[in-house]
Coordinates of C-alpha atoms in Angstrom, one line a residue:
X1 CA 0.0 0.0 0.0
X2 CA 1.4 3.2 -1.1
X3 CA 1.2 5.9 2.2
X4 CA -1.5 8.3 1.5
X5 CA -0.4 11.7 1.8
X6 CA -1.1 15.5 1.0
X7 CA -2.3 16.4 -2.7
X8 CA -3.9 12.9 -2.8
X9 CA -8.2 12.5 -3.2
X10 CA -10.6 9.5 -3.1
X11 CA -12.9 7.3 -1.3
X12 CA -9.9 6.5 1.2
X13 CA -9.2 10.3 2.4
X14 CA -13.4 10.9 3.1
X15 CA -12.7 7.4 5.2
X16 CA -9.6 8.8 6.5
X17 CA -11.2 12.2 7.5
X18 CA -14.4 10.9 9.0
X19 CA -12.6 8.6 11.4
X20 CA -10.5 11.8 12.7
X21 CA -13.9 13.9 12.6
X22 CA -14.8 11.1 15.0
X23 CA -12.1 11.9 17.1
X24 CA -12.8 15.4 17.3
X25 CA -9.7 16.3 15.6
X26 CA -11.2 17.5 12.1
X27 CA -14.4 19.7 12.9
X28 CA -17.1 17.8 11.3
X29 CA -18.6 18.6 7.7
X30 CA -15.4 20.1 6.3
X31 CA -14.3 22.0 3.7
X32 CA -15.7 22.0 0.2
X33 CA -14.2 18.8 -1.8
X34 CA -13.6 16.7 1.8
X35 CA -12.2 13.9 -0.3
X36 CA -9.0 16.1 -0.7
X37 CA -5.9 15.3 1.8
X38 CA -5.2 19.1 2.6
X39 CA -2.8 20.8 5.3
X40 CA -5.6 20.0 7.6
X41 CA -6.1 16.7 7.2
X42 CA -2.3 16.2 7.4
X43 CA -2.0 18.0 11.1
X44 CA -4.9 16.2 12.1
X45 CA -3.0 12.8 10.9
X46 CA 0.2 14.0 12.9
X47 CA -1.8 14.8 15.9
X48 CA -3.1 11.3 16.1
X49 CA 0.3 9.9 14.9
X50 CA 1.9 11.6 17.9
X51 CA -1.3 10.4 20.5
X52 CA -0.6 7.2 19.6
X53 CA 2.6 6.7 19.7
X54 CA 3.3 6.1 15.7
X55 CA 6.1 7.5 13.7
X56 CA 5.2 11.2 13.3
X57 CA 5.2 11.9 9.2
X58 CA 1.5 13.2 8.6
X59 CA 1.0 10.1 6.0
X60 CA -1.5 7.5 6.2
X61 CA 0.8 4.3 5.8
X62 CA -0.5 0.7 7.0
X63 CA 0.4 1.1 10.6
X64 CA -1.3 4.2 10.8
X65 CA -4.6 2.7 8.7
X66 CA -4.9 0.1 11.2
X67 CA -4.9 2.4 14.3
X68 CA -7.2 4.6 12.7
X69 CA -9.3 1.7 11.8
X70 CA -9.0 0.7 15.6
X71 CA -9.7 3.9 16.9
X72 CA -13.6 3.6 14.8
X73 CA -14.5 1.7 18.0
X74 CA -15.2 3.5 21.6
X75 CA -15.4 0.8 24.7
X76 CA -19.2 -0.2 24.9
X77 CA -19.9 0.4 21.4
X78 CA -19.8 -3.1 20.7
X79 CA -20.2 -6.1 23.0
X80 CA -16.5 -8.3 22.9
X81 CA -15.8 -11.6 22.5
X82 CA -13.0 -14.1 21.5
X83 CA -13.4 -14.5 17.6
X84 CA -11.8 -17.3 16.0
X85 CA -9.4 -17.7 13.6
X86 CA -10.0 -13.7 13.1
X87 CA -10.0 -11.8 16.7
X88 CA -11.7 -8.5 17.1
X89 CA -9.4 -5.7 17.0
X90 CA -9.9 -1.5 18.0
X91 CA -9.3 0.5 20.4
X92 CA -12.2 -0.5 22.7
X93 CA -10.3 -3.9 23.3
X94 CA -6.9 -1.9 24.1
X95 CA -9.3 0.5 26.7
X96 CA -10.7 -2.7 28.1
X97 CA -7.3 -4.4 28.4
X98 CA -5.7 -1.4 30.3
X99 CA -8.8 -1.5 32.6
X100 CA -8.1 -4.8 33.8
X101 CA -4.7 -4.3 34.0
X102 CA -5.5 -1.5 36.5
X103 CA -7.6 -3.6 38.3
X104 CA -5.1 -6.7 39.0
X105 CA -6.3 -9.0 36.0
X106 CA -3.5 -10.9 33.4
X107 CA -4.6 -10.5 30.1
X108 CA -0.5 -10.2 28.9
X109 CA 0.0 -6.7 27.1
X110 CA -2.2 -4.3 26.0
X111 CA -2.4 -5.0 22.3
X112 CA -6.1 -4.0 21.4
X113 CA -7.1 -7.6 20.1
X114 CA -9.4 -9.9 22.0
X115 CA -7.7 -13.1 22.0
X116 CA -8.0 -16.2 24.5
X117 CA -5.8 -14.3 27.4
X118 CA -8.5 -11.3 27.3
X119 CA -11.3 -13.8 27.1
X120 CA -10.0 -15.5 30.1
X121 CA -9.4 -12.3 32.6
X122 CA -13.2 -11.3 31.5
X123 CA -14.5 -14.3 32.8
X124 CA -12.0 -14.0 35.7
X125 CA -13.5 -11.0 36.3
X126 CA -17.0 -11.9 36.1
X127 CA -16.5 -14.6 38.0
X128 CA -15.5 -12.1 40.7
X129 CA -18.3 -10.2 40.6
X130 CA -21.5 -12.6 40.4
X131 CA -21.5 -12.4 36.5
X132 CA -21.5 -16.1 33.8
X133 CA -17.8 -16.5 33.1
X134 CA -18.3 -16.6 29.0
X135 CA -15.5 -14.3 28.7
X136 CA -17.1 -11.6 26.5
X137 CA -17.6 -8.0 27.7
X138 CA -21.4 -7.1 27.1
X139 CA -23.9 -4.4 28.9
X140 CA -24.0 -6.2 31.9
X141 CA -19.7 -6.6 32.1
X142 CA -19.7 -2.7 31.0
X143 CA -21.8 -1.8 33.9
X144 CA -19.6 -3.9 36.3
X145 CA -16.6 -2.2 35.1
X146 CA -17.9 1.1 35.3
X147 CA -18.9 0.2 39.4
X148 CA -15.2 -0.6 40.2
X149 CA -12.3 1.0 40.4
X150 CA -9.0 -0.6 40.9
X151 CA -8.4 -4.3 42.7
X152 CA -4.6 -3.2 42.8
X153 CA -2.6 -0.1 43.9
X154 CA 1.0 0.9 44.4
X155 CA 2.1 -0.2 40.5
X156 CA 0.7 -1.9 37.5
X157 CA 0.8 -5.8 38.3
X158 CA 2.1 -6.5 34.9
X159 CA 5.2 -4.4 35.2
X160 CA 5.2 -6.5 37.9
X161 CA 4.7 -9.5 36.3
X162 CA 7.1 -9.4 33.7
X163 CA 9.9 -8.1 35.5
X164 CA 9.2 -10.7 38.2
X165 CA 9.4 -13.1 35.3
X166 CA 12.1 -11.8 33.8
X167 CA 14.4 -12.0 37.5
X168 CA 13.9 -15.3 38.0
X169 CA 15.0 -16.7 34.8
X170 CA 18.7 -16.4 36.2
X171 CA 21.7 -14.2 35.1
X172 CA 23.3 -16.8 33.3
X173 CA 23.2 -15.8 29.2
X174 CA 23.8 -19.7 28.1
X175 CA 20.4 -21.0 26.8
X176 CA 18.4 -17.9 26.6
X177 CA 16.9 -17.1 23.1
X178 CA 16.8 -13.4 21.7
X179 CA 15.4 -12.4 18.5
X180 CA 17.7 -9.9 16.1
X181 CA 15.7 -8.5 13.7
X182 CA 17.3 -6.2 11.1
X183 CA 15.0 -3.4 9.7
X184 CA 14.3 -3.3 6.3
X185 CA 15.2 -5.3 3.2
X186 CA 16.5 -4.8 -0.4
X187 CA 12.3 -4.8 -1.1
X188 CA 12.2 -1.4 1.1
X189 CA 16.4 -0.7 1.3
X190 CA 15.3 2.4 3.9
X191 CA 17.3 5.1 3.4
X192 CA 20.3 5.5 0.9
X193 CA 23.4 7.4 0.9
X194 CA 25.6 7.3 -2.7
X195 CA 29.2 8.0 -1.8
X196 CA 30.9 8.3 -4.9
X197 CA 31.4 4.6 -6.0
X198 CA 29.8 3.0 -2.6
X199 CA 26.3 3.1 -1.9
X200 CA 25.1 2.4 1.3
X201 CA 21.7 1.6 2.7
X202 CA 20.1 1.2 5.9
X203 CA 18.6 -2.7 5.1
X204 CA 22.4 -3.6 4.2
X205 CA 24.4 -2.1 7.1
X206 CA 21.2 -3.2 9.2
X207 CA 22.2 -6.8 8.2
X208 CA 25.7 -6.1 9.1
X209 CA 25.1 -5.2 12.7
X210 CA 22.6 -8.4 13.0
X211 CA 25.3 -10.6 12.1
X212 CA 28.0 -9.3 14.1
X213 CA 25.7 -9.4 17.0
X214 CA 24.3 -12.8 16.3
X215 CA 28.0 -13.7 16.1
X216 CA 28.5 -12.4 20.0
X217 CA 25.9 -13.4 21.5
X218 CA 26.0 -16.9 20.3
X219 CA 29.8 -17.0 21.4
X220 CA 28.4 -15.9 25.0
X221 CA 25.9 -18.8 25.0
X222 CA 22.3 -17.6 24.0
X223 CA 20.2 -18.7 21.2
X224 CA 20.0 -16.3 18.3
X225 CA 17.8 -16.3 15.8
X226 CA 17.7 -13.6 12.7
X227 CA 13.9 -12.5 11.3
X228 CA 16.0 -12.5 7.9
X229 CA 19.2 -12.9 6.0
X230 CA 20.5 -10.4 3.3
X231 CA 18.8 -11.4 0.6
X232 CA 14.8 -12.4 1.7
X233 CA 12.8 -14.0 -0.9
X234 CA 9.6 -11.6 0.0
X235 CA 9.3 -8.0 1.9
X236 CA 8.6 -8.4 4.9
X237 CA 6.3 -6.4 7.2
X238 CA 7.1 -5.9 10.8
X239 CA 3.4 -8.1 11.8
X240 CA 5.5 -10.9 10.0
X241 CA 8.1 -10.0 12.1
X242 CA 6.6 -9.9 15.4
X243 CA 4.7 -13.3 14.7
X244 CA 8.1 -14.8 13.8
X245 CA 9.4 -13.7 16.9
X246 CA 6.7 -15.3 19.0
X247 CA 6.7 -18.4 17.1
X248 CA 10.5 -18.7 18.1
X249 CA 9.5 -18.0 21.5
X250 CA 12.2 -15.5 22.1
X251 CA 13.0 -14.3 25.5
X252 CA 14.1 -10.6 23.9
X253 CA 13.9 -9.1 20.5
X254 CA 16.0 -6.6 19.2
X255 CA 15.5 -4.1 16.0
X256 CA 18.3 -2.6 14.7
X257 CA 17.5 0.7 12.3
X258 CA 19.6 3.4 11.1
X259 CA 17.7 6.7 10.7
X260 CA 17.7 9.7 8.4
X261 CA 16.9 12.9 7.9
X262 CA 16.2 16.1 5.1
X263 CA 18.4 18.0 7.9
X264 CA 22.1 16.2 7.6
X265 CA 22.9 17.9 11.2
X266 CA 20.5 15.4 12.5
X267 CA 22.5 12.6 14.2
X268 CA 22.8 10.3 17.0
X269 CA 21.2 7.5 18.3
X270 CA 17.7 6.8 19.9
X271 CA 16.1 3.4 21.3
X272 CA 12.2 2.6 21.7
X273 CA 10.1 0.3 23.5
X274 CA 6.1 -0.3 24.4
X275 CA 4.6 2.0 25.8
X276 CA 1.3 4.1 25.3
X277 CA 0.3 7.5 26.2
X278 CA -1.5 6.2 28.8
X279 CA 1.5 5.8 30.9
X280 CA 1.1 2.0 30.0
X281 CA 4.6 0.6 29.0
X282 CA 6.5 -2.7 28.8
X283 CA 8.5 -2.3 32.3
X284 CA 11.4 -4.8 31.3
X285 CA 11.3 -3.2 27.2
X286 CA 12.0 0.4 28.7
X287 CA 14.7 -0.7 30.9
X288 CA 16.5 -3.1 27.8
X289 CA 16.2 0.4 26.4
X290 CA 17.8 2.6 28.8
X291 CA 20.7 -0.3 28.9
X292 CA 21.0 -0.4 25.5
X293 CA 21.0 3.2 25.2
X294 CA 23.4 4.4 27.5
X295 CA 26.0 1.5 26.5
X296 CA 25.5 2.7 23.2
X297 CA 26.6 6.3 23.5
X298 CA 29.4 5.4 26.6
X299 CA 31.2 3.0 23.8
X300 CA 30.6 5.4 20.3
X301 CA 30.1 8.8 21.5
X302 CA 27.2 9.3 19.4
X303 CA 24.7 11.9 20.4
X304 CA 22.1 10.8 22.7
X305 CA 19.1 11.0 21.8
X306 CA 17.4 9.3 24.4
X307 CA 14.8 6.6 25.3
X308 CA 11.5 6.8 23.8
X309 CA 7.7 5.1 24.0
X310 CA 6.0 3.7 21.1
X311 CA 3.1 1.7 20.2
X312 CA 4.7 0.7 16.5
X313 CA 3.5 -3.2 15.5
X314 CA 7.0 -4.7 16.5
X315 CA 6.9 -3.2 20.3
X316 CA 2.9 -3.5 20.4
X317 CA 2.2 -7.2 19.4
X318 CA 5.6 -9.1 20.4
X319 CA 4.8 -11.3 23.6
X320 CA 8.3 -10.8 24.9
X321 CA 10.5 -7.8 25.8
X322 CA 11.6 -5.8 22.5
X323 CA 13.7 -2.9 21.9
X324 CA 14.5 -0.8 18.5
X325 CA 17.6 0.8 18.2
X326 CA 18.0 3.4 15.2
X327 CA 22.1 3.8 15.6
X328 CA 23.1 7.0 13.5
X329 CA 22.2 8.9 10.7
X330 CA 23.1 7.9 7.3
X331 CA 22.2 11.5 6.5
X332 CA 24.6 13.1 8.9
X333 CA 28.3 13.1 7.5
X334 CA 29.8 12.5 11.1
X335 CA 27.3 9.5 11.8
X336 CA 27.8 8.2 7.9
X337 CA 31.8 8.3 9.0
X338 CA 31.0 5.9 11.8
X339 CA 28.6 3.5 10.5
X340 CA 30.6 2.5 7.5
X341 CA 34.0 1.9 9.7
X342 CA 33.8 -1.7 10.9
X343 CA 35.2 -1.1 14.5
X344 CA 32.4 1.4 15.1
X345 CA 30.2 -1.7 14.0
X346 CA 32.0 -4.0 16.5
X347 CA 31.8 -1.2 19.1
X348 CA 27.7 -0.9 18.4
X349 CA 27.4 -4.4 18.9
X350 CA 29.9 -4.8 21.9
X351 CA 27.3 -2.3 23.5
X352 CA 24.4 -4.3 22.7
X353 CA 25.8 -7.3 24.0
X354 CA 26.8 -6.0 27.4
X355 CA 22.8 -4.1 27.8
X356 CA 21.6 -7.9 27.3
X357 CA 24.0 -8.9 30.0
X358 CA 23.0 -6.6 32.3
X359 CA 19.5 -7.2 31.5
X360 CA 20.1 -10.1 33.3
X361 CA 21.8 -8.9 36.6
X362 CA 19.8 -8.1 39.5
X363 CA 19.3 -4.5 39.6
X364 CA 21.2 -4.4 42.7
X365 CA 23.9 -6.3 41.3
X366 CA 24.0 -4.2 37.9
X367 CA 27.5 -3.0 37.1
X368 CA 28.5 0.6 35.7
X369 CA 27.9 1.6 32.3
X370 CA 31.2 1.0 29.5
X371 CA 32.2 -2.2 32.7
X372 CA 31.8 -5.3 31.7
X373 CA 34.5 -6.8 28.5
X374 CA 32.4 -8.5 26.2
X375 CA 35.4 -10.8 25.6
X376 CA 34.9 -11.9 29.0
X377 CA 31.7 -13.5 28.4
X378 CA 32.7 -15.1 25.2
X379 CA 35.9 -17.0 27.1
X380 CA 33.5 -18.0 29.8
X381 CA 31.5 -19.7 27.8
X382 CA 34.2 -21.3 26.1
X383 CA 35.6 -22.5 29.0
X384 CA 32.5 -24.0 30.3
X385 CA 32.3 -26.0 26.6
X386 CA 35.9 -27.1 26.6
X387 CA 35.1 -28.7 30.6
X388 CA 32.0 -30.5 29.0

C-alpha cells in the first residue's frame, strides 16, 4: 500500500477524515471537496500519529490505517468476545485491556485484540463479581466495570509481572533465546546514501550489525535467531516480524534501524520500547532500552538522543520484551563516517551485547555503564564448553 499523503483524493481520504472527525480532531462537515488530503487533514494525521505513539510523518501508511481503523471503535460500542481464527481488533479492546490491568487481571500486554488471554481475565473477572464466566464484555460486564475502580494499587501488576518473570529466569546468558531482527530489506532498502562509487543503505548495514551481533551473542551462549538474511525472498512487514518472533519464542527481541533525515545535522542515536500515552509501558522493554541506550553512546560517542515510547506493530504485538535501536544517521556526515568503519560496527554491537548482559543482573547487582568486557563473556563460555 502506497502511504497516502497531502495532494492525494478519493474514497480513502473521506474514510480517513471521517474517522479523525470522529475523534474530534477534524471539525465535522469540512471543507468543500472533503475527499482532498489538505494541510488539515495532514495536522490532524500528525496529531493522532503523535497520540498514539506512531512514527510522526503526517502520511497515512499501513500502521497508521490500522490504528485509525482501531480507533472507529469506543469501549461499549460493541459487545466483545473471543473470535476465532479472526479476533476483534480496535481500540475499545486496548481500553478494556488497560482496565483490567488496572484492576489486578492478566490479560498479557495491551495489544487491542481480543484473544484467548483477554477472554480469560473477562470471565475471571466476572466470576469475581456474580456475573456467567463466558468471557465476553457485554452491557452487563460494562456496567460492572464502570462500578469498580481498581483491585490493585501501588504499581501496575504486569510491570510486575514481567519483570518478576524476567528476574527469576537467572543471570546466566547460556540458553536464553533473543530475537535480532534487522530493519528493512532490499524490497524497502530504507534510506540510501551514494558515496561516490559505494552506496550504502540502511537494510544492508542493518544486516551487518545483526550478524555481528548474532556472532557475539552466540559465542556468550544464547540462542539467536535472525527474522531474515541479506537477501529475503519476500518484503517483509514488521506483523511478520513480530509473529516470527513469537513463534521462536524469544525471551528478547532486538531491532536494529539506522535513521535519516532532510536536515544532515541530525544525528545520533535513539532506542524505543512499548509503551502508550496512557502511561502503560513494557516495564522490562523500557529498561532493555535505557541499557542499550546508555551503553550505546558510553562506547561510540554518538549523540544521545534518548529513550522513547512507542506503540509501533514490532513493540505492540511481540509477547516478549523488545527494543528498536536506530544507531546513526546515514544523513549526517559524522554518523555516515561511523557507520561504515567496521570497529564502530563491532563497538555498536559490543554495547548491545553488554545491555543484554546486564539485562540479566539483579538490579542491585547491575555494574556501571562502559564495565563489563564482552570478551569476557565469550571465554567464559568457552571455558565451560571445553570442561564438557
Amino acid at each position: 500500500m502506497r502511504p497516502i499523503r497531502r495532494g492525494d483524493r478519493g474514497p480513502a481520504v473521506t474514510e480517513i477524515r471521517a474517522v479523525l472527525v470522529g475523534l474530534s480532531l477534524l471539525p465535522a462537515g469540512g471543507p468543500p471537496g472533503a475527499d482532498e488530503f489538505e494541510a488539515e487533514t495532514e495536522r490532524a494525521v500528525r496529531t493522532f500519529q503523535q497520540d498514539r505513539g506512531l512514527s510522526v510523518d503526517g502520511q497515512v501508511g499501513p500502521e497508521t490505517w490500522r490504528a485509525l481503523d482501531a480507533a472507529r471503535w469506543r469501549l461499549g460500542a460493541r459487545t466483545l468476545y473471543q473470535a476465532i481464527p479472526d479476533p476483534l481488533i480496535g481500540e475499545d479492546v486496548r481500553t478494556l485491556q488497560e482496565r483490567l490491568l488496572e484492576m489486578g487481571y492478566d490479560v498479557g500486554r495491551a495489544d487491542g485484540i481480543y484473544g484467548a488471554r483477554t477472554s480469560r481475565a473477562v470471565a475471571q473477572f466476572q466470576r469475581e463479581v456474580g456475573l456467567g464466566p463466558d468471557g465476553a464484555c457485554g452491557p452487563q460486564t460494562m456496567n460492572a466495570l464502570r462500578r469498580l475502580g481498581r483491585k490493585v494499587v501501588g504499581g501496575r501488576p504486569q510491570w510486575l509481572r514481567e519483570s518478576d518473570a524476567f528476574r527469576q529466569s537467572g543471570p546466566n546468558l547460556v540458553g536464553k533465546v533473543i530475537v535480532i531482527d534487522p530493519g528493512h530489506d532490499p524490497f524497502d532498502p530504507g534510506f540510501v546514501v551514494q558515496d561516490g562509487p559505494l552506496r550504502w543503505t540502511e537494510a544492508d548495514l542493518a544486516y551487518d550489525l545483526a550478524a555481528r551481533l548474532e556472532g557475539r551473542l552466540a559465542a556468550a551462549g544464547m540462542r539467536v535467531h535472525l527474522t531474515r538474511g541479506p537477501a529475503p525472498a519476500a518484503p517483509l512487514t514488521d506483523l511478520t516480524r513480530a509473529d516470527l518472533a513469537n513463534e521462536l519464542g524469544g525471551d528478547l527481541l532486538i531491532s536494529l534501524h539506522i535513521d535519516g533525515h532532510a536536515n544532515p545535522e541530525a544525528d545520533g542515536v535513539a532506542t524505543y520500547h512499548y509503551g502508550t500515552s496512557n502511561g502503560v509501558t513494557s516495564t522490562v522493554g523500557e529498561r532493555l532500552a535505557g541499557l542499550v541506550q546508555r551503553e550505546i553512546v558510553a562506547r561510540t560517542g554518538l549523540r544521545d538522543c534518548h529513550i522513547h515510547a512507542k506503540t509501533w506493530e514490532l513493540l505492540r504485538l511481540t509477547r516478549m520484551p523488545a527494543v528498536r535501536v536506530d544507531v546513526g544517521y546515514l544523513t549526517s556526515p559524522s554518523d555516515l563516517a561511523r557507520l561504515t568503519d567496521p570497529r564502530f560496527r563491532d563497538a555498536t554491537v559490543d554495547a548491545i551485547v553488554a545491555a543484554v548482559q546486564r539485562m540479566y543482573f539483579p538490579v542491585e547487582e547491575d555494574v556501571p555503564t562502559g564495565s563489563i568486557d564482552v570478551s569476557e563473556l565469550r571465554a567464559v563460555v568457552a571455558a565451560g564448553a571445553s570442561l564438557d
